[in-house]
PDB file of C-alpha atoms and ligand atoms in Angstrom:
ATOM      1  CA  MET A  68      87.871  97.808  96.994  1.00 92.00           C
ATOM      2  CA  ASN A  69      86.264 100.037  99.799  1.00 92.00           C
ATOM      3  CA  THR A  70      88.555 100.270 102.701  1.00 93.00           C
ATOM      4  CA  ASP A  71      86.324 102.351 104.985  1.00 89.00           C
ATOM      5  CA  LYS A  72      85.654  99.329 107.380  1.00 89.00           C
ATOM      6  CA  LEU A  73      89.370  99.394 108.220  1.00 91.00           C
ATOM      7  CA  ARG A  74      89.016 102.754 109.859  1.00 87.00           C
ATOM      8  CA  ARG A  75      90.207 102.783 113.455  1.00 83.00           C
ATOM      9  CA  GLU A  76      90.491 104.971 116.444  1.00 86.00           C
ATOM     10  CA  TYR A  77      93.859 105.745 117.946  1.00 88.00           C
ATOM     11  CA  ARG A  78      94.394 104.607 121.496  1.00 85.00           C
ATOM     12  CA  VAL A  79      94.557 106.731 124.825  1.00 87.00           C
ATOM     13  CA  HIS A  80      98.356 106.664 125.568  1.00 85.00           C
ATOM     14  CA  LYS A  81      99.854 107.135 129.063  1.00 83.00           C
ATOM     15  CA  GLU A  82     101.498 110.408 128.005  1.00 86.00           C
ATOM     16  CA  HIS A  83     100.831 113.098 125.522  1.00 93.00           C
ATOM     17  CA  LEU A  84     103.835 114.456 123.585  1.00 96.00           C
ATOM     18  CA  LEU A  85     104.234 117.830 125.139  1.00 97.00           C
ATOM     19  CA  GLU A  86     106.740 120.654 124.610  1.00 97.00           C
ATOM     20  CA  GLN A  87     107.872 120.442 128.184  1.00 96.00           C
ATOM     21  CA  ASN A  88     108.487 116.741 128.200  1.00 96.00           C
ATOM     22  CA  ALA A  89     110.036 116.262 124.816  1.00 98.00           C
ATOM     23  CA  ALA A  90     113.848 116.397 124.457  1.00 98.00           C
ATOM     24  CA  SER A  91     115.324 119.760 123.248  1.00 97.00           C
ATOM     25  CA  ASP A  92     117.562 117.776 121.068  1.00 98.00           C
ATOM     26  CA  PRO A  93     115.718 115.728 118.296  1.00 98.00           C
ATOM     27  CA  PHE A  94     118.355 113.048 118.250  1.00 98.00           C
ATOM     28  CA  GLU A  95     117.523 112.660 121.950  1.00 98.00           C
ATOM     29  CA  GLN A  96     113.968 112.429 121.348  1.00 98.00           C
ATOM     30  CA  PHE A  97     114.434 109.877 118.655  1.00 98.00           C
ATOM     31  CA  GLU A  98     116.525 107.712 120.861  1.00 98.00           C
ATOM     32  CA  ARG A  99     113.880 107.736 123.571  1.00 98.00           C
ATOM     33  CA  TRP A 100     111.220 106.647 121.049  1.00 98.00           C
ATOM     34  CA  PHE A 101     113.356 104.233 119.158  1.00 98.00           C
ATOM     35  CA  SER A 102     114.290 102.645 122.688  1.00 98.00           C
ATOM     36  CA  ASP A 103     110.471 102.453 123.460  1.00 97.00           C
ATOM     37  CA  ALA A 104     109.852 100.704 120.066  1.00 97.00           C
ATOM     38  CA  VAL A 105     112.657  98.306 120.696  1.00 98.00           C
ATOM     39  CA  ASN A 106     111.598  97.570 124.265  1.00 97.00           C
ATOM     40  CA  SER A 107     108.134  96.936 123.144  1.00 95.00           C
ATOM     41  CA  LYS A 108     109.301  94.022 121.063  1.00 95.00           C
ATOM     42  CA  LEU A 109     107.871  95.291 117.993  1.00 95.00           C
ATOM     43  CA  ASP A 110     108.659  93.771 114.755  1.00 95.00           C
ATOM     44  CA  LEU A 111     111.207  95.516 112.551  1.00 97.00           C
ATOM     45  CA  PRO A 112     111.354  98.662 114.704  1.00 97.00           C
ATOM     46  CA  ASP A 113     114.357  99.490 112.705  1.00 98.00           C
ATOM     47  CA  ALA A 114     112.543  99.532 109.309  1.00 98.00           C
ATOM     48  CA  MET A 115     112.157 102.747 107.681  1.00 98.00           C
ATOM     49  CA  THR A 116     110.796 104.137 104.396  1.00 98.00           C
ATOM     50  CA  LEU A 117     113.482 105.907 102.465  1.00 99.00           C
ATOM     51  CA  ALA A 118     112.146 108.531  99.820  1.00 99.00           C
ATOM     52  CA  THR A 119     114.695 109.836  97.221  1.00 98.00           C
ATOM     53  CA  ALA A 120     114.071 111.986  94.091  1.00 98.00           C
ATOM     54  CA  THR A 121     115.653 112.721  90.682  1.00 98.00           C
ATOM     55  CA  PRO A 122     117.037 116.088  90.084  1.00 98.00           C
ATOM     56  CA  GLN A 123     113.706 116.809  88.260  1.00 98.00           C
ATOM     57  CA  GLY A 124     111.849 116.005  91.603  1.00 97.00           C
ATOM     58  CA  VAL A 125     110.362 112.504  90.478  1.00 98.00           C
ATOM     59  CA  PRO A 126     110.226 110.702  93.730  1.00 98.00           C
ATOM     60  CA  SER A 127     110.694 106.940  94.666  1.00 98.00           C
ATOM     61  CA  ALA A 128     110.345 105.344  97.924  1.00 98.00           C
ATOM     62  CA  ARG A 129     111.319 101.945  99.491  1.00 98.00           C
ATOM     63  CA  MET A 130     112.069 100.282 102.829  1.00 98.00           C
ATOM     64  CA  VAL A 131     115.579 100.011 104.192  1.00 98.00           C
ATOM     65  CA  VAL A 132     116.935  99.003 107.512  1.00 98.00           C
ATOM     66  CA  LEU A 133     118.457 101.514 109.982  1.00 98.00           C
ATOM     67  CA  ARG A 134     121.862 100.273 110.845  1.00 97.00           C
ATOM     68  CA  GLY A 135     122.720 102.783 113.466  1.00 96.00           C
ATOM     69  CA  PHE A 136     122.326 106.460 114.367  1.00 95.00           C
ATOM     70  CA  ASP A 137     124.014 109.155 116.375  1.00 91.00           C
ATOM     71  CA  ALA A 138     124.359 112.850 116.461  1.00 92.00           C
ATOM     72  CA  LYS A 139     125.594 112.956 112.860  1.00 94.00           C
ATOM     73  CA  GLY A 140     122.626 111.140 111.329  1.00 98.00           C
ATOM     74  CA  PHE A 141     120.843 107.954 110.305  1.00 98.00           C
ATOM     75  CA  CYS A 142     122.806 105.007 108.593  1.00 98.00           C
ATOM     76  CA  PHE A 143     121.745 102.369 106.069  1.00 98.00           C
ATOM     77  CA  TYR A 144     123.487 100.316 103.649  1.00 98.00           C
ATOM     78  CA  THR A 145     122.832  99.482  99.868  1.00 98.00           C
ATOM     79  CA  ASP A 146     124.135  99.364  96.460  1.00 98.00           C
ATOM     80  CA  TYR A 147     125.487 102.716  95.183  1.00 98.00           C
ATOM     81  CA  GLY A 148     124.212 101.790  91.803  1.00 97.00           C
ATOM     82  CA  SER A 149     120.705 100.933  92.667  1.00 98.00           C
ATOM     83  CA  GLN A 150     117.808 103.290  91.710  1.00 98.00           C
ATOM     84  CA  LYS A 151     118.107 104.999  95.102  1.00 98.00           C
ATOM     85  CA  GLY A 152     121.989 105.100  94.704  1.00 98.00           C
ATOM     86  CA  LYS A 153     121.776 106.787  91.492  1.00 98.00           C
ATOM     87  CA  GLU A 154     119.081 109.390  92.689  1.00 98.00           C
ATOM     88  CA  ILE A 155     121.135 110.083  95.716  1.00 98.00           C
ATOM     89  CA  ALA A 156     124.222 110.679  93.555  1.00 98.00           C
ATOM     90  CA  ALA A 157     122.373 113.164  91.499  1.00 98.00           C
ATOM     91  CA  ASN A 158     120.229 114.662  94.194  1.00 98.00           C
ATOM     92  CA  PRO A 159     121.284 114.141  97.922  1.00 98.00           C
ATOM     93  CA  ASN A 160     117.965 115.495  99.411  1.00 98.00           C
ATOM     94  CA  ALA A 161     116.045 112.697 100.908  1.00 98.00           C
ATOM     95  CA  ALA A 162     113.474 111.685 103.602  1.00 98.00           C
ATOM     96  CA  ILE A 163     112.896 108.768 105.883  1.00 99.00           C
ATOM     97  CA  VAL A 164     109.777 107.722 107.870  1.00 99.00           C
ATOM     98  CA  PHE A 165     109.346 105.202 110.753  1.00 98.00           C
ATOM     99  CA  TYR A 166     105.898 104.048 111.736  1.00 98.00           C
ATOM    100  CA  TRP A 167     105.469 102.139 115.009  1.00 97.00           C
ATOM    101  CA  ARG A 168     101.913 100.867 114.637  1.00 94.00           C
ATOM    102  CA  GLU A 169     101.563  99.440 118.161  1.00 94.00           C
ATOM    103  CA  LEU A 170     102.775 102.587 119.806  1.00 95.00           C
ATOM    104  CA  ASP A 171     100.742 104.958 117.291  1.00 96.00           C
ATOM    105  CA  ARG A 172     103.935 106.820 116.506  1.00 97.00           C
ATOM    106  CA  GLN A 173     105.460 107.979 113.425  1.00 98.00           C
ATOM    107  CA  VAL A 174     108.801 109.879 112.942  1.00 98.00           C
ATOM    108  CA  ARG A 175     109.767 111.700 109.799  1.00 98.00           C
ATOM    109  CA  SER A 176     113.102 113.317 109.029  1.00 98.00           C
ATOM    110  CA  THR A 177     114.453 114.989 105.945  1.00 98.00           C
ATOM    111  CA  GLY A 178     118.022 115.795 105.263  1.00 98.00           C
ATOM    112  CA  ILE A 179     121.004 115.508 103.078  1.00 98.00           C
ATOM    113  CA  ILE A 180     122.586 112.167 102.301  1.00 98.00           C
ATOM    114  CA  GLU A 181     126.348 111.741 102.361  1.00 98.00           C
ATOM    115  CA  LYS A 182     128.350 108.469 101.867  1.00 98.00           C
ATOM    116  CA  MET A 183     129.709 106.798 104.698  1.00 97.00           C
ATOM    117  CA  THR A 184     133.637 106.328 104.625  1.00 97.00           C
ATOM    118  CA  SER A 185     135.109 103.150 103.121  1.00 97.00           C
ATOM    119  CA  GLU A 186     136.352 102.293 106.576  1.00 97.00           C
ATOM    120  CA  GLU A 187     132.883 102.556 108.038  1.00 96.00           C
ATOM    121  CA  SER A 188     131.366 100.458 105.146  1.00 97.00           C
ATOM    122  CA  ASP A 189     134.168  97.923 105.562  1.00 97.00           C
ATOM    123  CA  ALA A 190     133.579  97.456 109.225  1.00 97.00           C
ATOM    124  CA  TYR A 191     129.867  96.982 108.824  1.00 97.00           C
ATOM    125  CA  PHE A 192     130.276  94.538 105.687  1.00 97.00           C
ATOM    126  CA  ALA A 193     132.708  92.376 107.616  1.00 95.00           C
ATOM    127  CA  SER A 194     130.185  92.156 110.571  1.00 96.00           C
ATOM    128  CA  ARG A 195     127.384  90.725 108.224  1.00 95.00           C
ATOM    129  CA  PRO A 196     126.508  86.942 107.969  1.00 94.00           C
ATOM    130  CA  VAL A 197     128.551  85.197 105.197  1.00 93.00           C
ATOM    131  CA  SER A 198     125.262  84.674 103.294  1.00 93.00           C
ATOM    132  CA  SER A 199     124.569  88.319 103.136  1.00 94.00           C
ATOM    133  CA  GLN A 200     128.086  89.144 102.121  1.00 94.00           C
ATOM    134  CA  LEU A 201     127.785  86.514  99.232  1.00 94.00           C
ATOM    135  CA  ALA A 202     124.385  87.983  98.218  1.00 93.00           C
ATOM    136  CA  VAL A 203     125.917  91.359  97.710  1.00 94.00           C
ATOM    137  CA  GLN A 204     128.458  89.788  95.411  1.00 90.00           C
ATOM    138  CA  THR A 205     125.839  87.895  93.402  1.00 92.00           C
ATOM    139  CA  GLU A 206     124.376  90.582  91.263  1.00 90.00           C
ATOM    140  CA  ARG A 207     124.000  94.456  91.266  1.00 93.00           C
ATOM    141  CA  GLN A 208     120.753  95.629  92.831  1.00 95.00           C
ATOM    142  CA  SER A 209     117.953  97.014  90.788  1.00 94.00           C
ATOM    143  CA  LEU A 210     119.179  95.515  87.442  1.00 94.00           C
ATOM    144  CA  VAL A 211     116.680  93.566  85.203  1.00 95.00           C
ATOM    145  CA  ILE A 212     117.398  89.991  85.482  1.00 95.00           C
ATOM    146  CA  SER A 213     116.238  86.957  83.257  1.00 95.00           C
ATOM    147  CA  GLY A 214     114.699  85.083  86.105  1.00 96.00           C
ATOM    148  CA  ARG A 215     115.282  83.492  89.653  1.00 96.00           C
ATOM    149  CA  GLU A 216     117.603  80.944  88.388  1.00 96.00           C
ATOM    150  CA  HIS A 217     119.972  83.787  87.606  1.00 95.00           C
ATOM    151  CA  LEU A 218     120.244  84.757  91.176  1.00 94.00           C
ATOM    152  CA  ILE A 219     120.510  81.045  92.394  1.00 95.00           C
ATOM    153  CA  GLU A 220     123.352  80.325  89.855  1.00 95.00           C
ATOM    154  CA  GLY A 221     125.193  83.497  90.747  1.00 95.00           C
ATOM    155  CA  PHE A 222     125.004  82.828  94.518  1.00 94.00           C
ATOM    156  CA  GLN A 223     126.419  79.249  93.947  1.00 95.00           C
ATOM    157  CA  ARG A 224     129.131  80.732  91.666  1.00 94.00           C
ATOM    158  CA  VAL A 225     130.302  83.325  94.353  1.00 93.00           C
ATOM    159  CA  GLU A 226     129.984  80.607  96.999  1.00 92.00           C
ATOM    160  CA  LYS A 227     132.612  78.476  95.143  1.00 92.00           C
ATOM    161  CA  THR A 228     134.751  81.569  94.435  1.00 91.00           C
ATOM    162  CA  TYR A 229     134.948  82.528  98.110  1.00 90.00           C
ATOM    163  CA  SER A 230     134.816  79.175  99.831  1.00 84.00           C
ATOM    164  CA  SER A 231     137.752  79.549 101.869  1.00 79.00           C
ATOM    165  CA  ASP A 232     138.521  83.341 101.526  1.00 81.00           C
ATOM    166  CA  VAL A 233     137.479  86.240 103.493  1.00 88.00           C
ATOM    167  CA  ILE A 234     134.718  87.902 101.161  1.00 91.00           C
ATOM    168  CA  PRO A 235     135.789  91.568 100.226  1.00 92.00           C
ATOM    169  CA  ARG A 236     133.396  94.446 100.273  1.00 95.00           C
ATOM    170  CA  PRO A 237     132.553  95.262  96.684  1.00 95.00           C
ATOM    171  CA  PRO A 238     133.296  98.983  96.106  1.00 96.00           C
ATOM    172  CA  HIS A 239     129.618  99.459  94.749  1.00 96.00           C
ATOM    173  CA  TRP A 240     128.102  98.486  98.011  1.00 97.00           C
ATOM    174  CA  GLY A 241     128.237 100.596 101.272  1.00 98.00           C
ATOM    175  CA  GLY A 242     126.570 102.938 103.683  1.00 98.00           C
ATOM    176  CA  TYR A 243     124.778 106.265 103.308  1.00 98.00           C
ATOM    177  CA  ARG A 244     124.038 108.538 106.220  1.00 98.00           C
ATOM    178  CA  LEU A 245     121.105 110.836 106.207  1.00 98.00           C
ATOM    179  CA  VAL A 246     121.965 114.001 107.952  1.00 98.00           C
ATOM    180  CA  PRO A 247     118.794 115.532 109.221  1.00 98.00           C
ATOM    181  CA  ASN A 248     117.700 119.206 108.932  1.00 98.00           C
ATOM    182  CA  LEU A 249     114.009 118.471 109.970  1.00 98.00           C
ATOM    183  CA  PHE A 250     112.332 116.073 112.432  1.00 98.00           C
ATOM    184  CA  GLU A 251     108.706 115.489 113.003  1.00 98.00           C
ATOM    185  CA  PHE A 252     107.503 113.279 115.820  1.00 98.00           C
ATOM    186  CA  TRP A 253     103.846 112.234 115.733  1.00 98.00           C
ATOM    187  CA  GLN A 254     101.765 110.765 118.491  1.00 97.00           C
ATOM    188  CA  GLY A 255      98.346 109.449 117.530  1.00 95.00           C
ATOM    189  CA  CYS A 256      95.387 110.390 120.037  1.00 93.00           C
ATOM    190  CA  PRO A 257      91.752 109.746 120.142  1.00 91.00           C
ATOM    191  CA  ASN A 258      89.281 112.084 118.159  1.00 90.00           C
ATOM    192  CA  ARG A 259      92.377 112.889 115.686  1.00 90.00           C
ATOM    193  CA  LEU A 260      93.689 115.412 118.261  1.00 93.00           C
ATOM    194  CA  HIS A 261      97.162 113.997 117.425  1.00 95.00           C
ATOM    195  CA  ASP A 262     100.474 115.448 118.681  1.00 97.00           C
ATOM    196  CA  ARG A 263     102.957 116.720 116.145  1.00 98.00           C
ATOM    197  CA  LEU A 264     106.112 118.289 117.267  1.00 98.00           C
ATOM    198  CA  CYS A 265     108.559 119.501 114.708  1.00 98.00           C
ATOM    199  CA  TYR A 266     112.245 120.325 115.061  1.00 98.00           C
ATOM    200  CA  THR A 267     113.787 122.539 112.411  1.00 98.00           C
ATOM    201  CA  LEU A 268     117.504 123.112 112.267  1.00 98.00           C
ATOM    202  CA  GLN A 269     118.441 126.769 112.336  1.00 98.00           C
ATOM    203  CA  PRO A 270     121.312 128.634 110.807  1.00 98.00           C
ATOM    204  CA  ASP A 271     123.270 128.613 114.088  1.00 98.00           C
ATOM    205  CA  GLU A 272     122.840 124.741 114.353  1.00 96.00           C
ATOM    206  CA  THR A 273     120.332 124.890 117.090  1.00 97.00           C
ATOM    207  CA  TRP A 274     116.827 123.267 116.653  1.00 98.00           C
ATOM    208  CA  GLU A 275     113.733 125.139 116.858  1.00 98.00           C
ATOM    209  CA  MET A 276     110.627 123.276 118.075  1.00 98.00           C
ATOM    210  CA  THR A 277     107.081 124.093 116.785  1.00 98.00           C
ATOM    211  CA  ARG A 278     103.826 122.234 117.120  1.00 98.00           C
ATOM    212  CA  LEU A 279     101.900 121.502 113.963  1.00 98.00           C
ATOM    213  CA  SER A 280      98.123 121.100 113.653  1.00 97.00           C
ATOM    214  CA  PRO A 281      97.285 117.415 113.166  1.00 96.00           C
TER     215      PRO A 281
HETATM  216  C1  FMN B 445     111.807  95.597 105.619  1.00 80.38           C
HETATM  217  C2  FMN B 445     112.671  95.751 104.508  1.00 80.38           C
HETATM  218  C3  FMN B 445     113.923  96.159 104.715  1.00 80.38           C
HETATM  219  C4  FMN B 445     114.918  96.485 103.607  1.00 80.38           C
HETATM  220  N1  FMN B 445     116.141  96.736 103.912  1.00 80.38           N
HETATM  221  C5  FMN B 445     117.080  97.139 102.846  1.00 80.38           C
HETATM  222  C6  FMN B 445     118.388  97.692 103.083  1.00 80.38           C
HETATM  223  O1  FMN B 445     118.645  97.869 104.363  1.00 80.38           O
HETATM  224  N2  FMN B 445     119.099  97.931 102.058  1.00 80.38           N
HETATM  225  C7  FMN B 445     118.665  97.823 100.762  1.00 80.38           C
HETATM  226  O2  FMN B 445     119.472  98.153  99.848  1.00 80.38           O
HETATM  227  N3  FMN B 445     117.415  97.234 100.478  1.00 80.38           N
HETATM  228  C8  FMN B 445     116.665  97.009 101.347  1.00 80.38           C
HETATM  229  N4  FMN B 445     115.322  96.507 101.325  1.00 80.38           N
HETATM  230  C9  FMN B 445     114.914  96.288 100.031  1.00 80.38           C
HETATM  231  C10 FMN B 445     114.335  97.793  99.382  1.00 80.38           C
HETATM  232  O3  FMN B 445     113.215  98.128  99.846  1.00 80.38           O
HETATM  233  C11 FMN B 445     114.595  97.767  97.796  1.00 80.38           C
HETATM  234  O4  FMN B 445     113.708  96.731  97.005  1.00 80.38           O
HETATM  235  C12 FMN B 445     115.837  97.805  97.223  1.00 80.38           C
HETATM  236  O5  FMN B 445     116.950  98.375  97.999  1.00 80.38           O
HETATM  237  C13 FMN B 445     115.881  98.310  95.880  1.00 80.38           C
HETATM  238  O6  FMN B 445     115.676  99.639  95.832  1.00 80.38           O
HETATM  239  P1  FMN B 445     115.808 100.742  94.657  1.00 80.38           P
HETATM  240  O7  FMN B 445     115.628  99.877  93.347  1.00 80.38           O
HETATM  241  O8  FMN B 445     114.800 101.665  94.817  1.00 80.38           O
HETATM  242  O9  FMN B 445     117.149 101.402  94.766  1.00 80.38           O
HETATM  243  C14 FMN B 445     114.374  96.223 102.305  1.00 80.38           C
HETATM  244  C15 FMN B 445     113.147  95.791 101.929  1.00 80.38           C
HETATM  245  C16 FMN B 445     112.289  95.595 103.121  1.00 80.38           C
HETATM  246  C17 FMN B 445     110.850  95.182 102.937  1.00 80.38           C
END
């Protein structure tokens, strides 16, 4: 299939991404853009692609949901024994990408992933809807299973097991935090003259801002 017809021009935006207007702290810049995405009522502004890799450098990528960020990093939750969990355990280097199409904006970040504390994971698990808590108990993520019935039966089984109890967080499920050492903010512009501002973490913990050619 030829996809040439889908080619599109990027819109003119009110503001360019200029060094003098961008925050000197990339987390602050991320907060500005994330707030813009949320306030623009975009669908899934918190969805991000997470790329991990084996120690041999074989990559894999999938979507996850951002469940909070602060000056320490970007948080998400998953099964520690999933493919991503195994890769992170063997190689903590990872990358995330956000794409907010309606704003013609992309944010990339790379860094090191660390496990969140069990207290943080417990608190988040307790805040989830009961159906999501049960789903985590049903089956381990990324295992090969015999069919859909396996999931339905498993869900019904755990529903009975925990019908009147508080559902505990299984130890294999919890949070990770990507602690960034690099950010890139990309703003699409007409004529492919896009803005790309990079922030690279320096040995003294400050961030150096550079502009890359689009
Ligand atoms: C929009 C979207 C959000 C998702 N959010 C999560 C998430 O927060 N955590 C998660 O474990 N999987 C999430 N998934 C499913 C993952 O993409 C993936 O299928 C799953 O985590 C297994 O990945 P793995 O086998 O590479 O470890 C999401 C999928 C989509 C499409």
